[in-house]
Short mmCIF file of C-alpha atoms and ligand atoms in Angstrom, two decimals:
data_model
loop_
_atom_site.label_atom_id
_atom_site.label_comp_id
_atom_site.label_asym_id
_atom_site.label_seq_id
_atom_site.Cartn_x
_atom_site.Cartn_y
_atom_site.Cartn_z
CA MET A 1 -53.64 -14.28 -9.23
CA ALA A 2 -53.02 -16.10 -12.49
CA HIS A 3 -56.43 -17.66 -12.10
CA THR A 4 -58.18 -14.27 -11.70
CA THR A 5 -56.39 -12.78 -14.71
CA CYS A 6 -57.48 -15.72 -16.73
CA VAL A 7 -61.09 -15.30 -15.71
CA PHE A 8 -61.03 -11.61 -16.60
CA LEU A 9 -59.37 -12.40 -19.88
CA VAL A 10 -61.95 -14.99 -20.72
CA LEU A 11 -64.81 -12.70 -19.76
CA GLY A 12 -63.21 -9.85 -21.72
CA LEU A 13 -62.83 -12.03 -24.77
CA VAL A 14 -66.40 -13.25 -24.56
CA CYS A 15 -67.61 -9.67 -24.20
CA ALA A 16 -65.42 -8.33 -27.03
CA HIS A 17 -66.47 -11.20 -29.20
CA GLY A 18 -70.17 -10.46 -28.63
CA LEU A 19 -69.70 -6.76 -29.38
CA THR A 20 -67.70 -7.44 -32.51
CA GLU A 21 -70.45 -9.66 -33.77
CA LEU A 22 -73.02 -6.96 -33.07
CA HIS A 23 -70.89 -4.33 -34.85
CA GLU A 24 -70.44 -6.64 -37.80
CA LEU A 25 -74.19 -7.16 -37.98
CA HIS A 26 -74.74 -3.36 -37.98
CA ASN A 27 -72.03 -2.86 -40.60
CA ALA A 28 -73.44 -5.60 -42.77
CA ALA A 29 -76.92 -4.05 -42.51
CA ARG A 30 -75.51 -0.64 -43.48
CA SER A 31 -73.48 -1.96 -46.39
CA LYS A 32 -76.59 -3.73 -47.59
CA LEU A 33 -78.60 -0.50 -47.30
CA ILE A 34 -75.92 1.50 -49.16
CA ASP A 35 -75.77 -1.12 -51.93
CA GLU A 36 -79.55 -1.13 -52.10
CA ILE A 37 -79.66 2.68 -52.34
CA ASN A 38 -77.02 2.79 -55.06
CA ALA A 39 -78.85 0.04 -56.95
CA VAL A 40 -82.25 1.80 -56.91
CA PRO A 41 -83.21 2.08 -60.59
CA GLY A 42 -82.86 5.67 -61.76
CA ILE A 43 -81.31 6.90 -58.50
CA LEU A 44 -79.90 10.42 -58.86
CA TRP A 45 -77.57 10.48 -55.85
CA LYS A 46 -74.72 8.53 -54.40
CA ALA A 47 -74.63 6.81 -51.01
CA GLY A 48 -71.36 6.03 -49.29
CA ARG A 49 -69.88 4.16 -46.34
CA ASN A 50 -69.13 6.46 -43.45
CA PRO A 51 -66.54 5.70 -40.73
CA ARG A 52 -68.71 7.58 -38.24
CA PHE A 53 -71.28 4.81 -38.45
CA GLU A 54 -68.88 1.87 -38.25
CA GLY A 55 -70.54 -0.48 -35.79
CA HIS A 56 -73.60 1.76 -35.39
CA PRO A 57 -77.09 0.65 -36.32
CA VAL A 58 -78.76 2.03 -39.43
CA GLY A 59 -80.69 5.18 -38.49
CA ALA A 60 -78.17 6.44 -35.90
CA ALA A 61 -78.51 9.96 -37.32
CA LYS A 62 -81.56 11.00 -35.32
CA THR A 63 -80.19 13.61 -32.94
CA LEU A 64 -79.70 16.50 -35.37
CA CYS A 65 -83.23 16.47 -36.69
CA GLY A 66 -84.44 19.21 -34.37
CA VAL A 67 -87.62 20.31 -36.06
CA LYS A 68 -90.47 19.53 -33.70
CA LYS A 69 -93.33 17.34 -34.86
CA GLU A 70 -95.84 20.13 -34.33
CA SER A 71 -93.84 22.65 -36.41
CA HIS A 72 -95.77 22.00 -39.63
CA GLU A 73 -99.25 22.27 -38.06
CA LYS A 74 -98.23 25.39 -36.16
CA LEU A 75 -97.01 27.12 -39.32
CA GLN A 76 -100.16 26.11 -41.19
CA ALA A 77 -102.31 27.61 -38.42
CA LEU A 78 -100.28 30.84 -38.49
CA ARG A 79 -100.63 31.00 -42.27
CA ASN A 80 -104.37 30.39 -42.03
CA ASN A 81 -105.00 33.16 -39.51
CA GLY A 82 -102.77 35.69 -41.23
CA THR A 83 -99.99 35.92 -38.61
CA VAL A 84 -97.67 34.58 -41.32
CA GLN A 85 -98.19 36.11 -44.73
CA VAL A 86 -98.71 33.51 -47.46
CA LEU A 87 -96.64 34.56 -50.46
CA LYS A 88 -98.06 33.80 -53.89
CA ALA A 89 -96.13 33.72 -57.15
CA ASP A 90 -96.24 36.82 -59.36
CA SER A 91 -95.30 37.38 -63.00
CA THR A 92 -91.54 37.75 -62.38
CA VAL A 93 -89.61 35.60 -64.86
CA VAL A 94 -87.70 32.80 -63.10
CA PRO A 95 -84.46 31.54 -64.68
CA SER A 96 -83.75 27.79 -64.95
CA SER A 97 -80.86 28.11 -62.53
CA PHE A 98 -79.93 30.55 -59.79
CA ASP A 99 -77.26 30.64 -57.11
CA SER A 100 -77.58 33.33 -54.40
CA GLU A 101 -73.85 33.33 -53.68
CA LYS A 102 -73.04 34.19 -57.32
CA HIS A 103 -75.99 36.47 -57.97
CA PHE A 104 -75.54 38.52 -54.78
CA SER A 105 -71.75 38.47 -55.05
CA MET A 106 -71.40 41.46 -52.67
CA CYS A 107 -72.67 39.07 -49.98
CA ALA A 108 -70.73 35.95 -51.02
CA LYS A 109 -68.88 35.86 -47.69
CA VAL A 110 -72.15 35.75 -45.76
CA ILE A 111 -74.05 33.38 -48.07
CA GLY A 112 -71.10 30.99 -48.39
CA ASP A 113 -70.76 30.65 -44.61
CA ILE A 114 -71.48 26.96 -43.96
CA ARG A 115 -72.03 26.60 -40.24
CA ASP A 116 -71.95 23.67 -37.81
CA GLN A 117 -74.73 22.94 -35.33
CA SER A 118 -72.45 20.60 -33.31
CA ASN A 119 -74.15 17.65 -31.61
CA CYS A 120 -77.27 19.75 -30.96
CA GLY A 121 -80.75 19.64 -32.50
CA CYS A 122 -80.52 23.32 -33.33
CA CYS A 123 -81.02 23.15 -37.11
CA TRP A 124 -84.12 25.33 -36.77
CA ALA A 125 -82.00 28.18 -35.32
CA PHE A 126 -79.17 27.79 -37.82
CA GLY A 127 -81.52 27.82 -40.82
CA ALA A 128 -83.14 31.06 -39.66
CA ALA A 129 -80.01 32.86 -38.40
CA SER A 130 -78.14 32.07 -41.65
CA ALA A 131 -80.98 33.03 -44.00
CA ALA A 132 -81.54 36.22 -41.97
CA SER A 133 -77.82 37.11 -42.23
CA ASP A 134 -78.00 36.68 -46.02
CA ARG A 135 -81.13 38.79 -46.30
CA LEU A 136 -79.70 41.54 -44.09
CA CYS A 137 -76.60 41.72 -46.27
CA ILE A 138 -78.54 41.68 -49.54
CA ALA A 139 -81.04 44.31 -48.34
CA THR A 140 -78.15 46.65 -47.45
CA ASN A 141 -76.33 45.94 -50.73
CA GLY A 142 -73.40 44.42 -48.87
CA THR A 143 -73.04 47.27 -46.37
CA ILE A 144 -73.80 45.00 -43.39
CA GLN A 145 -71.80 41.79 -43.80
CA VAL A 146 -72.17 39.87 -40.57
CA ALA A 147 -73.26 36.47 -39.34
CA LEU A 148 -76.29 36.75 -37.08
CA SER A 149 -76.02 34.67 -33.93
CA ALA A 150 -77.23 31.07 -34.00
CA GLN A 151 -76.24 30.96 -30.32
CA GLU A 152 -78.73 33.64 -29.34
CA THR A 153 -81.39 32.22 -31.67
CA CYS A 154 -81.08 28.67 -30.34
CA PHE A 155 -80.88 29.46 -26.64
CA CYS A 156 -83.05 32.59 -26.34
CA ALA A 157 -85.86 32.21 -28.90
CA GLU A 158 -87.00 28.82 -27.58
CA SER A 159 -86.58 27.22 -24.18
CA ASP A 160 -85.86 23.76 -25.64
CA GLY A 161 -82.68 24.85 -27.45
CA CYS A 162 -80.85 21.72 -28.59
CA ASP A 163 -83.98 19.64 -28.06
CA GLY A 164 -85.72 21.24 -31.01
CA GLY A 165 -87.81 24.14 -32.26
CA ASP A 166 -90.08 25.15 -35.10
CA LEU A 167 -89.66 27.37 -38.14
CA TYR A 168 -91.77 30.32 -37.01
CA THR A 169 -90.27 31.00 -33.56
CA PRO A 170 -86.80 32.15 -34.70
CA TRP A 171 -88.24 34.64 -37.18
CA GLU A 172 -90.68 35.94 -34.61
CA TYR A 173 -87.74 36.39 -32.22
CA ILE A 174 -85.69 38.34 -34.78
CA GLN A 175 -88.73 40.48 -35.60
CA SER A 176 -89.59 41.33 -31.99
CA SER A 177 -86.26 41.20 -30.05
CA GLY A 178 -83.69 41.70 -32.78
CA LEU A 179 -80.69 39.44 -33.05
CA ALA A 180 -77.04 40.04 -32.14
CA THR A 181 -74.19 39.14 -34.45
CA GLY A 182 -72.27 35.91 -33.83
CA GLY A 183 -70.14 33.54 -35.87
CA GLN A 184 -68.85 30.02 -35.55
CA TYR A 185 -67.31 28.19 -32.60
CA GLN A 186 -64.18 29.81 -31.15
CA ASN A 187 -63.63 32.38 -33.89
CA SER A 188 -63.63 29.80 -36.71
CA GLY A 189 -65.43 30.32 -40.04
CA PRO A 190 -65.36 33.37 -42.34
CA PHE A 191 -66.18 35.83 -39.53
CA GLY A 192 -63.64 34.42 -37.09
CA LYS A 193 -61.50 37.52 -36.82
CA ASP A 194 -64.32 40.06 -36.90
CA GLY A 195 -65.08 40.01 -33.16
CA LEU A 196 -68.81 39.37 -33.53
CA CYS A 197 -70.92 39.43 -30.37
CA SER A 198 -72.14 35.92 -29.55
CA ASP A 199 -70.42 32.98 -31.31
CA PHE A 200 -71.79 29.45 -31.24
CA SER A 201 -70.41 27.81 -28.09
CA LEU A 202 -70.58 24.12 -29.00
CA PRO A 203 -67.68 22.46 -30.88
CA HIS A 204 -67.43 21.38 -34.50
CA CYS A 205 -68.36 17.76 -35.18
CA HIS A 206 -68.28 15.38 -38.07
CA HIS A 207 -71.88 14.61 -39.00
CA HIS A 208 -73.11 12.15 -41.63
CA GLY A 209 -71.75 10.92 -44.94
CA PRO A 210 -68.19 9.66 -45.41
CA GLN A 211 -65.57 11.19 -43.12
CA GLY A 212 -63.35 12.21 -46.07
CA ASN A 213 -61.09 15.08 -44.99
CA ASP A 214 -63.34 16.27 -42.15
CA PRO A 215 -60.93 17.07 -39.31
CA TYR A 216 -63.63 17.04 -36.61
CA PRO A 217 -64.53 14.18 -34.27
CA ALA A 218 -67.81 12.39 -34.90
CA GLU A 219 -70.92 12.95 -32.77
CA ASN A 220 -70.78 11.24 -29.39
CA GLN A 221 -67.00 10.87 -29.65
CA PRO A 222 -64.59 12.71 -27.32
CA GLY A 223 -64.55 16.35 -28.45
CA CYS A 224 -68.13 16.12 -29.69
CA PRO A 225 -70.21 14.97 -26.73
CA SER A 226 -74.00 14.90 -26.89
CA VAL A 227 -75.42 18.02 -25.27
CA SER A 228 -77.23 17.05 -22.10
CA ARG A 229 -78.22 20.59 -21.18
CA SER A 230 -78.41 23.56 -23.58
CA PRO A 231 -76.24 26.57 -22.70
CA LYS A 232 -78.03 29.57 -21.15
CA CYS A 233 -79.49 32.39 -23.23
CA PRO A 234 -76.62 34.90 -23.55
CA THR A 235 -77.18 38.35 -22.04
CA LYS A 236 -73.88 39.90 -23.05
CA CYS A 237 -71.36 39.59 -25.85
CA ASP A 238 -68.41 37.17 -25.70
CA ALA A 239 -65.23 38.38 -23.96
CA GLU A 240 -63.40 38.26 -27.33
CA SER A 241 -66.01 40.39 -29.13
CA LYS A 242 -64.85 43.75 -30.47
CA ALA A 243 -66.52 47.10 -31.18
CA PRO A 244 -68.84 47.75 -32.92
CA TYR A 245 -70.14 44.27 -32.08
CA SER A 246 -69.40 44.11 -28.35
CA ASN A 247 -72.55 45.72 -26.93
CA PHE A 248 -75.31 43.12 -26.63
CA LYS A 249 -78.11 45.70 -26.33
CA ARG A 250 -76.96 47.79 -29.28
CA ASP A 251 -75.62 45.08 -31.61
CA ARG A 252 -79.08 44.02 -32.73
CA TYR A 253 -80.74 43.56 -36.11
CA SER A 254 -84.47 43.20 -36.59
CA PHE A 255 -87.00 43.60 -39.38
CA SER A 256 -90.25 45.52 -39.33
CA GLY A 257 -92.20 43.70 -42.05
CA ASN A 258 -94.06 40.40 -41.97
CA ILE A 259 -92.91 36.85 -41.64
CA ILE A 260 -93.66 35.19 -44.96
CA SER A 261 -94.20 31.65 -46.23
CA PRO A 262 -94.32 31.07 -50.02
CA ASP A 263 -97.07 28.74 -51.28
CA SER A 264 -95.35 27.23 -54.32
CA GLU A 265 -92.06 26.38 -55.99
CA ARG A 266 -92.29 29.55 -58.08
CA ALA A 267 -93.09 31.78 -55.09
CA ILE A 268 -90.07 30.32 -53.24
CA GLN A 269 -87.86 31.08 -56.24
CA GLN A 270 -89.13 34.64 -56.55
CA THR A 271 -88.49 35.56 -52.92
CA ILE A 272 -84.97 34.09 -53.14
CA MET A 273 -84.30 36.12 -56.31
CA LYS A 274 -85.53 39.35 -54.72
CA TYR A 275 -84.37 39.08 -51.12
CA GLY A 276 -82.11 36.05 -50.74
CA PRO A 277 -82.08 32.55 -49.19
CA VAL A 278 -84.96 31.16 -47.11
CA GLU A 279 -85.32 28.69 -44.27
CA ALA A 280 -87.08 25.39 -45.02
CA ALA A 281 -87.58 21.99 -43.42
CA PHE A 282 -87.80 18.47 -44.78
CA THR A 283 -88.37 14.96 -43.44
CA VAL A 284 -85.14 13.00 -42.97
CA TYR A 285 -85.43 9.32 -43.92
CA GLY A 286 -83.02 6.53 -43.02
CA ASP A 287 -81.14 6.79 -46.32
CA PHE A 288 -80.17 10.48 -45.98
CA GLU A 289 -77.32 9.92 -43.49
CA ASN A 290 -75.44 8.14 -46.29
CA TYR A 291 -75.73 11.06 -48.78
CA VAL A 292 -72.48 11.87 -50.58
CA SER A 293 -73.43 13.77 -53.74
CA GLY A 294 -76.04 14.20 -56.45
CA VAL A 295 -79.72 15.14 -56.35
CA TYR A 296 -81.31 13.56 -53.28
CA HIS A 297 -84.71 11.89 -53.39
CA GLN A 298 -86.20 9.53 -50.85
CA THR A 299 -85.44 5.82 -51.28
CA SER A 300 -86.23 4.46 -47.80
CA SER A 301 -89.29 4.70 -45.62
CA GLU A 302 -87.99 4.97 -42.04
CA VAL A 303 -88.55 8.53 -40.71
CA LEU A 304 -85.73 9.90 -38.51
CA GLY A 305 -87.21 13.36 -37.95
CA GLY A 306 -87.58 16.88 -39.34
CA HIS A 307 -84.50 18.88 -40.30
CA ALA A 308 -84.29 22.64 -40.98
CA ILE A 309 -81.92 24.05 -43.57
CA ARG A 310 -81.46 27.05 -45.87
CA ILE A 311 -82.37 27.00 -49.58
CA VAL A 312 -79.86 29.13 -51.52
CA GLY A 313 -80.69 28.41 -55.16
CA TRP A 314 -81.76 25.92 -57.80
CA GLY A 315 -80.83 24.35 -61.11
CA VAL A 316 -81.40 21.42 -63.47
CA GLU A 317 -79.14 18.38 -63.87
CA SER A 318 -79.74 15.86 -66.67
CA GLY A 319 -83.33 17.01 -66.86
CA THR A 320 -83.96 16.82 -63.10
CA LYS A 321 -84.87 20.04 -61.32
CA TYR A 322 -83.23 20.52 -57.91
CA TRP A 323 -82.89 22.93 -55.01
CA LYS A 324 -79.40 23.84 -53.81
CA VAL A 325 -79.49 23.64 -50.03
CA ALA A 326 -76.95 24.77 -47.41
CA ASN A 327 -76.77 22.37 -44.48
CA SER A 328 -75.35 23.18 -41.02
CA TRP A 329 -73.14 20.10 -40.76
CA ASN A 330 -69.85 21.95 -41.59
CA PRO A 331 -68.21 22.35 -45.03
CA TYR A 332 -66.72 18.84 -45.06
CA TRP A 333 -70.13 17.19 -45.37
CA GLY A 334 -71.99 16.36 -48.64
CA GLU A 335 -71.14 18.65 -51.57
CA ASP A 336 -68.87 21.04 -49.61
CA GLY A 337 -71.53 21.53 -46.96
CA TYR A 338 -74.42 21.66 -49.43
CA PHE A 339 -76.78 19.06 -50.78
CA ARG A 340 -79.17 19.09 -53.69
CA ILE A 341 -82.71 17.72 -53.53
CA LYS A 342 -85.44 17.25 -56.15
CA ARG A 343 -87.45 20.40 -56.84
CA GLY A 344 -91.06 20.97 -57.82
CA THR A 345 -92.48 17.74 -56.40
CA ASN A 346 -92.37 18.68 -52.71
CA GLU A 347 -89.71 16.03 -52.07
CA CYS A 348 -89.78 15.09 -48.35
CA GLY A 349 -91.98 18.16 -47.77
CA ILE A 350 -89.17 20.60 -48.61
CA GLU A 351 -91.56 23.07 -50.28
CA ASP A 352 -94.17 23.01 -47.47
CA ASP A 353 -92.72 25.05 -44.62
CA VAL A 354 -90.52 27.70 -46.16
CA THR A 355 -90.10 30.79 -43.96
CA ALA A 356 -88.33 34.16 -44.10
CA ASN A 357 -88.98 37.86 -43.55
CA SER A 358 -90.92 39.76 -46.19
CA GLY A 359 -88.01 41.70 -47.60
CA ALA A 360 -85.75 44.67 -47.35
CA ASP A 361 -87.13 46.02 -44.08
CA TRP A 362 -84.11 45.66 -41.77
CA ASN A 363 -83.24 47.88 -38.80
CA GLY A 364 -80.04 48.02 -36.77
CA PRO A 365 -76.63 49.70 -36.41
CA GLY A 366 -75.31 51.07 -39.70
CA ILE A 367 -78.65 50.99 -41.55
C1 NAG B 1 -103.06 32.47 -34.94
O1 NAG B 1 -102.81 31.12 -34.59
C2 NAG B 1 -101.80 30.93 -33.62
C3 NAG B 1 -101.51 29.44 -33.53
O2 NAG B 1 -102.68 28.70 -33.37
C4 NAG B 1 -102.20 31.57 -32.32
O3 NAG B 1 -101.21 31.38 -31.34
C5 NAG B 1 -102.41 33.07 -32.58
O4 NAG B 1 -102.88 33.70 -31.40
C6 NAG B 1 -103.41 33.28 -33.69
N1 NAG B 1 -103.43 34.70 -34.03
C7 NAG B 1 -104.53 35.34 -34.43
C8 NAG B 1 -104.34 36.77 -34.77
O5 NAG B 1 -105.59 34.80 -34.51
C1 NAG B 2 -74.49 48.39 -54.48
O1 NAG B 2 -73.07 48.35 -54.34
C2 NAG B 2 -72.39 48.33 -55.56
C3 NAG B 2 -70.89 48.08 -55.29
O2 NAG B 2 -70.51 48.60 -54.05
C4 NAG B 2 -72.65 49.62 -56.31
O3 NAG B 2 -71.97 49.64 -57.55
C5 NAG B 2 -74.16 49.75 -56.55
O4 NAG B 2 -74.45 50.98 -57.14
C6 NAG B 2 -74.92 49.63 -55.24
N1 NAG B 2 -76.34 49.55 -55.54
C7 NAG B 2 -77.24 50.25 -54.86
C8 NAG B 2 -78.66 50.03 -55.26
O5 NAG B 2 -76.95 51.00 -53.95
#
C-alpha cells in the first residue's frame, strides 16, 4: 500500500513538474512578447499580462475569430456584380472626431450595449445584429430602442453558427427574413428587463487582455466551456419574453433598401454620420490578445484569424487618426469593451469589408 502511494506520488510529481516547466516556458514566451510589444519604437498602445493566458501558449486566442477565410472574396464578388452597393464618398463635411453614442444620444442605450459572444466564433453575427439595432433606433429617432437578436442571427442566418460566418450573410438575412429582438444572456445587459424575444443563450466569458475586474470565467474554464455544437435556430421567443416582443413571427425588423459597403475611409465616416454604426472585419494578429488600451496597430506577424466588430466613431490622438470600435467581448475587456485602431491606412484590413444597410428604410412593429 505504502509502496503504491509512493509510486503514484512520484509519478504525480514528475508529471506536475513537467507541466509546470511547460507553463513556465509559455509564460516566459508571453512576457517576452508583451515586453517586445511595449518596447516597439513609437508604439501607440499598451500590452498587458493576462491571467487568462497563464500557462497558455502565445496565440491561444484563435477561437473567437469567426470570420471565414472566404468572407473577403465573397464580399468583393458581391460588390463587383452589384448585389452589394458600393458606397462612394460625397461632399458631406466630416468632423475630426465623432462618437455615435454621443451624437445620436436618443439611442445611447442601444449604441452603448457592449455584448458578449461567449466562447463562440459568432463575431460576424454580433457585429451585424448590433449595428442593425443602432441603425433601427437612429432611423426611428429613438422610437424603437431594442437589441436585435444575435442568437437568431448566429444560429439561423448561417448553418455554421459558432464555427464562423461572413459579413454579407447576416445583412441578407435581416433584409429577407427580418430579425427578432433579443438581448444578452439570461436577461443581463441594458435590455435585461425588457422581455425581448430571443436572448443570446451562451454564457458570459472573460476574453483577452488582463482580467482586471471582469467577473466572468475565462474561455475553456468551468462556466465558459467551448461550444461543441451550436444551439438550434430559434423558432419561438424565450419563455421569459414579454409582449410586445413575445411573438416570434410578428416581432421582426427588416429593411427594404440595399446592403451597402463603403469604398473609403471618408465613405465609412459619412454613412456612420447619417445612419449610424457599421459592421467591419479585421485580421487578428498574435499581439492583439494582449491589448489593454491605446490606438492599436499591428506589431506581430502571426495571423490568428478574421474578427468582425462594429465601428461606432473616430477621433485623433496625439496626431494619430483612429476608429473607435465596439467589440463583443463584454464591457470588462479593453477600453470598457471598446478598442481603438489606426484609421485611414487600412490597418489589418479594417476599412476593406465594411457592411451595413443603405439607410433609414426599416420595417417592423411600431414603424
Ligand atoms: C453575384 O455574385 C455572387 C457571389 O459570387 C453570386 O452568388 C450571385 O448570384 C451573383 N449575383 C448576380 C446578380 O450576378
Ligand atoms: C426626434 O426626437 C426628438 C426628441 O424626442 C425631437 O425633439 C425631434 O423633433 C425628433 N426629430 C424628428 C426628425 O422627428
